[in-house]
Coordinates of C-alpha atoms and ligand atoms in Angstrom, one line a residue:
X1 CA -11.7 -14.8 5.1
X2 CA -11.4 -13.9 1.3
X3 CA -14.1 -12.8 -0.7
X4 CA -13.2 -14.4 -3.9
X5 CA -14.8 -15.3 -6.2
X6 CA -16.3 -12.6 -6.4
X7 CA -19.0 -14.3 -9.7
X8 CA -20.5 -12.1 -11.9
X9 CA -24.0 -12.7 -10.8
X10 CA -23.2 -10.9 -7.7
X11 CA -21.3 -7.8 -9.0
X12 CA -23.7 -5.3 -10.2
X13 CA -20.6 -3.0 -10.1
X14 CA -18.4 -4.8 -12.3
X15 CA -21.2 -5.8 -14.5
X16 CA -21.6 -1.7 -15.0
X17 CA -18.3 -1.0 -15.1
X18 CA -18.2 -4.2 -17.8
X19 CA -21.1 -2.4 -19.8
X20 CA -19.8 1.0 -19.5
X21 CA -16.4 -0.2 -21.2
X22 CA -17.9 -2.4 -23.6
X23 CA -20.8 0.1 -24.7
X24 CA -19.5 3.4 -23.9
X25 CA -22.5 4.2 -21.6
X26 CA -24.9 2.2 -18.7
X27 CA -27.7 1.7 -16.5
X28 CA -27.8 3.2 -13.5
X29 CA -26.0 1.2 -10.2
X30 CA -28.3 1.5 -7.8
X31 CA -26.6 1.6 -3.8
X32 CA -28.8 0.4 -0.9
X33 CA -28.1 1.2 2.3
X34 CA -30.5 0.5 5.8
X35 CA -29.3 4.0 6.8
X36 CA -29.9 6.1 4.2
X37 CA -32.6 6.7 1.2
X38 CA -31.7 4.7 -1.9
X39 CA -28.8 6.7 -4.6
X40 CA -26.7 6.1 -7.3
X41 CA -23.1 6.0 -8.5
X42 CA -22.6 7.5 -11.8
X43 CA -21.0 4.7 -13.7
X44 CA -19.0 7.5 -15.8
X45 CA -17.7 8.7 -12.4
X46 CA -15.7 5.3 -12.3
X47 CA -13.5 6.0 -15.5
X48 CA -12.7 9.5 -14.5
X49 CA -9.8 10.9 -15.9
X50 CA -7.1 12.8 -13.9
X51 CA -8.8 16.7 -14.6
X52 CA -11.9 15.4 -13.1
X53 CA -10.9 13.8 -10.3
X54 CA -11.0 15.3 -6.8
X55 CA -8.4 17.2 -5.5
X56 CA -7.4 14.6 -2.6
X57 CA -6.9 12.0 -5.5
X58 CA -4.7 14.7 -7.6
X59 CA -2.7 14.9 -4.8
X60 CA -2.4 11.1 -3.6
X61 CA -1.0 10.4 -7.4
X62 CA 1.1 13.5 -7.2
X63 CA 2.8 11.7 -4.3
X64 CA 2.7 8.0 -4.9
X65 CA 6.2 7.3 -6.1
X66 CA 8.1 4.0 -6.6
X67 CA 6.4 0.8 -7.1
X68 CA 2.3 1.3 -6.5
X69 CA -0.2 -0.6 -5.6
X70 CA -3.6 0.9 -6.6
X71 CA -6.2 -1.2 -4.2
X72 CA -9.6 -2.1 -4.8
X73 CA -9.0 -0.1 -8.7
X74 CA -12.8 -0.5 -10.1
X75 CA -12.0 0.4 -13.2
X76 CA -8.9 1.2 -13.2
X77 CA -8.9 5.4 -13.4
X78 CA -5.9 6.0 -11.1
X79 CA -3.5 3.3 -12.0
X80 CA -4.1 5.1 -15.6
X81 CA -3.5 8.3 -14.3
X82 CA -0.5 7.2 -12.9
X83 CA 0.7 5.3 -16.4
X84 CA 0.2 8.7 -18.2
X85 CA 2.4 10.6 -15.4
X86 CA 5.2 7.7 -16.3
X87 CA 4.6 5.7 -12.8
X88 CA 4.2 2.2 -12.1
X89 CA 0.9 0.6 -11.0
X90 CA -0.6 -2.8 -10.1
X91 CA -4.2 -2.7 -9.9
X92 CA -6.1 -5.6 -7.8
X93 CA -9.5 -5.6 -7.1
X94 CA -11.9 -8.7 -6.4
X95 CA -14.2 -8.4 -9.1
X96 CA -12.9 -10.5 -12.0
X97 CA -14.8 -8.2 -14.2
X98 CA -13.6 -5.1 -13.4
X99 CA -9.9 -6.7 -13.7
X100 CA -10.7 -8.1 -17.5
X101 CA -11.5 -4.4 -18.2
X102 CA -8.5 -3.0 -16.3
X103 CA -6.7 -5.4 -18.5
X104 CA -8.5 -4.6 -21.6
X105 CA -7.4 -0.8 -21.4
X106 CA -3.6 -1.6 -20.6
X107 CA -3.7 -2.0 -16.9
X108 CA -1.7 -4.3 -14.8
X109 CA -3.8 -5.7 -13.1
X110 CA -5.9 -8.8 -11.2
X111 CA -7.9 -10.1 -9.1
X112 CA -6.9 -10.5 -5.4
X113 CA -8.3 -9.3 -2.1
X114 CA -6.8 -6.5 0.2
X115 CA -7.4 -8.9 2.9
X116 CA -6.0 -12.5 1.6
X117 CA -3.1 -13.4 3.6
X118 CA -1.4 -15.1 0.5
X119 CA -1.3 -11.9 -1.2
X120 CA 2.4 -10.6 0.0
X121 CA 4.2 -8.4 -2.1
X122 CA 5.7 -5.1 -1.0
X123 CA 5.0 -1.7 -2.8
X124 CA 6.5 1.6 -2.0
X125 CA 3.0 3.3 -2.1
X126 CA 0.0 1.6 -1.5
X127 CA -3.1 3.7 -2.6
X128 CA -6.5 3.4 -1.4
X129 CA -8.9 5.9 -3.1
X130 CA -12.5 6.8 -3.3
X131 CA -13.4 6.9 0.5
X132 CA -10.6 4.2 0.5
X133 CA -11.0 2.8 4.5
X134 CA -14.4 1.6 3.0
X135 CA -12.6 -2.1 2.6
X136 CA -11.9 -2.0 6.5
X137 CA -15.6 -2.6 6.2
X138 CA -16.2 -2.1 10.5
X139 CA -13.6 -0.4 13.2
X140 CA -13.3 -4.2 14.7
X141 CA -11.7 -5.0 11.3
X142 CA -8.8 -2.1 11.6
X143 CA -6.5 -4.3 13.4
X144 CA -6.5 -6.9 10.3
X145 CA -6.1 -3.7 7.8
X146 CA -3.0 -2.3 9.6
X147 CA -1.5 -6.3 9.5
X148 CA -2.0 -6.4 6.1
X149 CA -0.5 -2.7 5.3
X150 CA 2.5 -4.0 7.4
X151 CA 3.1 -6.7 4.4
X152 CA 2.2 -4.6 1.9
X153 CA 3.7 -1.8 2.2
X154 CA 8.0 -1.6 1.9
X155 CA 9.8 0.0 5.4
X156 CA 9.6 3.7 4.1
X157 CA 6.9 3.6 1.9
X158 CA 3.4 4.6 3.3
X159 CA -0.2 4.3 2.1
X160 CA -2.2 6.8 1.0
X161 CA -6.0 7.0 1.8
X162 CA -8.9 9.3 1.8
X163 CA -11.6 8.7 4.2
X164 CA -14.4 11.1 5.6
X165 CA -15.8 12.1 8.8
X166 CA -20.3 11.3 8.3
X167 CA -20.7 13.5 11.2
X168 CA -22.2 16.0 9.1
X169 CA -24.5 13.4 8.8
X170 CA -25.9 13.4 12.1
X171 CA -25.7 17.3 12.6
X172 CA -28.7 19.1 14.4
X173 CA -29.5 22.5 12.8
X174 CA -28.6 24.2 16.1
X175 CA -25.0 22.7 15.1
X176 CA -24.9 20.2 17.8
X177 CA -24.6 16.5 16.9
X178 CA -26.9 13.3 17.7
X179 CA -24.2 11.1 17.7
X180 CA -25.2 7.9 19.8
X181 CA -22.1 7.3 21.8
X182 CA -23.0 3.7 23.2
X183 CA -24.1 2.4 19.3
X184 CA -21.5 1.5 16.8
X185 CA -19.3 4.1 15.2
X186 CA -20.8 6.5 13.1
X187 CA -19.4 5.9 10.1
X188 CA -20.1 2.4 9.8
X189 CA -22.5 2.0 6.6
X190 CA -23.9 -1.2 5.1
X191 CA -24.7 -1.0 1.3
X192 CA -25.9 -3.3 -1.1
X193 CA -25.8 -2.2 -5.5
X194 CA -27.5 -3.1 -8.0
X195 CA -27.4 -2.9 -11.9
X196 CA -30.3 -3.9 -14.1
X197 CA -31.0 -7.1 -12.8
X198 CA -28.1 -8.2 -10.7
X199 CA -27.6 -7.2 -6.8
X200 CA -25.2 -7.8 -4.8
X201 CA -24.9 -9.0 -1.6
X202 CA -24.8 -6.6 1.7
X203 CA -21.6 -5.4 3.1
X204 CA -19.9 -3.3 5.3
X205 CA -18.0 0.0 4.1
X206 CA -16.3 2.4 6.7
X207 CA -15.8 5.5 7.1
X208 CA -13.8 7.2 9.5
X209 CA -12.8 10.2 11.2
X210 CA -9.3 11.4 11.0
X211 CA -8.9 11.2 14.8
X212 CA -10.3 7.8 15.2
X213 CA -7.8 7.0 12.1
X214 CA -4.8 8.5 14.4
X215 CA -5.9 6.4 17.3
X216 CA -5.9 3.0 15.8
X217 CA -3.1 4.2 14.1
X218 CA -0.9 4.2 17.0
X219 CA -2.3 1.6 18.5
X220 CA -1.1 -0.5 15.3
X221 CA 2.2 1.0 15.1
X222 CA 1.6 3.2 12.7
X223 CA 2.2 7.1 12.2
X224 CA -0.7 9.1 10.1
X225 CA -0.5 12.5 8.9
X226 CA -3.0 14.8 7.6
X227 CA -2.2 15.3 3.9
X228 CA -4.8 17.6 2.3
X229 CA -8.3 18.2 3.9
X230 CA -11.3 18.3 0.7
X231 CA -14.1 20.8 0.7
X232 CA -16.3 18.7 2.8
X233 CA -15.5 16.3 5.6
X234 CA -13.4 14.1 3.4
X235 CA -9.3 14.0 3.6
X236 CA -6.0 12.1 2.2
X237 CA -4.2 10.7 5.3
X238 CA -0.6 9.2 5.1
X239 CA 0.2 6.0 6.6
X240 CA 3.5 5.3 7.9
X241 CA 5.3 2.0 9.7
X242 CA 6.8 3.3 13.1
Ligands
SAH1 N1 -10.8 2.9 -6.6 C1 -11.8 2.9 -7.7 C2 -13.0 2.0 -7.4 C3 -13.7 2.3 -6.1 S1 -15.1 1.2 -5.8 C4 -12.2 4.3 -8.0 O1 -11.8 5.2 -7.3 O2 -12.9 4.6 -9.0 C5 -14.3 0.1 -4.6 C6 -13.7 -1.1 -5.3 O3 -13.0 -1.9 -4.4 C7 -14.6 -2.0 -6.1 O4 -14.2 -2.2 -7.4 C8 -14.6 -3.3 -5.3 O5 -14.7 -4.5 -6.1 C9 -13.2 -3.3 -4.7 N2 -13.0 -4.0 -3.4 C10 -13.8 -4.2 -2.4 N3 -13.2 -4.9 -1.4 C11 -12.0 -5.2 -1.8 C12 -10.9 -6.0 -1.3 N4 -11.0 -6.6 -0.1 N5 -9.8 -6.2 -2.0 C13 -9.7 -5.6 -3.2 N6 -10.7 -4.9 -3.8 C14 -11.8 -4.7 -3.1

């Protein structure tokens, strides 16, 4: 099922990415979640330039090459990144918003979902950044993610993705974890954002271990590698057709 439209009075993140662009600073976006306490995303954070991005991001533009497709792009910081190192992007993300500012500040870009099956162009890389299995939403859904990559992305191209492992999360100070093995995967999160007055709806944002990556992986005919490992939990895996 698509998401789109995706209307502005349910996109408290494109509203402050809208605001941010327009006025240079904004509000705070508020994330909900049932699991954890209530926090924020720094709306600057989203129109990071390459020197402050992570290193896993650094090094998924380092390798993207060819024709790119920068997936679920906010507002828009790597396919920018990627113009200024002379490579080619197309941005999609399903927040009309966000795309009008995308296209506002030279990006290729617009609105589509990941997920909508009359989306089918090919890309040599396809990027998905910023804890970028989040749009797999729950594990159930990784089967439908894999098809999609498998239209997406050209034979000998790969994906590029960073994802983390919230095990941390559930770590007893004696080191050993509380992990309940019968309830659903750990790294399933719901959220829900807000900015000034306008909240979004809830939904489901994944993250997911590297091994638990490597088994669906193969079980979806695909081959994933270990890029880079980050400072905490978090890594850039490489998605290959078999
Ligand atoms: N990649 C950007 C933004 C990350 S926030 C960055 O690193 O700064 C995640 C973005 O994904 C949001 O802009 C959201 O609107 C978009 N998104 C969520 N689900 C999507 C889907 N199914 N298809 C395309 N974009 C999606």
């Amino acid at each position: 099922m698509s998401k789109l439209p995706l209307s502005a009075a349910k996109d408290p993140m494109g509203a402050a990415i809208y605001e941010y662009h327009t006025k240079g600073k904004a509000a705070k976006l508020r994330v909900f979640s049932s699991q954890f306490d209530e926090d924020e995303i720094p709306v600057a954070d989203l129109f990071r330039g390459f020197d402050e991005m992570p290193y896993l991001e650094k090094v998924a533009l380092e390798m993207a090459q060819g024709s790119i497709l920068d997936v679920g792009a906010g507002a828009g910081c790597h396919s920018i990144a990627l113009g200024q190192m002379g490579k080619r992007a197309t941005a999609i993300d399903i927040s009309p918003l966000s795309v009008q500012v995308m296209r506002e500040r030279g990006v290729n870009a617009r609105t589509a979902d990941f997920f909508d099956p009359t989306f089918v162009e090919q890309y040599d890389t396809v990027l998905l950044l910023m804890n970028g299995s989040g749009i797999i939403g729950r594990v159930e859904n990784i089967g439908k993610f894999f098809d999609r990559l498998k239209v997406l992305v050209r034979p000998g191209g790969c994906a590029l993705m960073d994802s983390s492992d919230l095990r941390y999360l559930y770590e007893d100070e004696d080191g050993s974890f509380a992990i309940d093995l019968a309830g659903d995967y750990y790294g399933e999160l719901d959220y829900q954002m807000q900015y000034r007055n306008i909240k979004g709806g809830v939904f489901d944002w994944l993250y997911i271990d590297f091994q638990t990556l490597s088994y669906y992986a193969e079980q979806n005919g695909f081959r994933v590698e270990l890029v880079v490992e980050g400072e905490h939990y978090d890594y850039l895996a490489a998605l290959r057709m078999l």
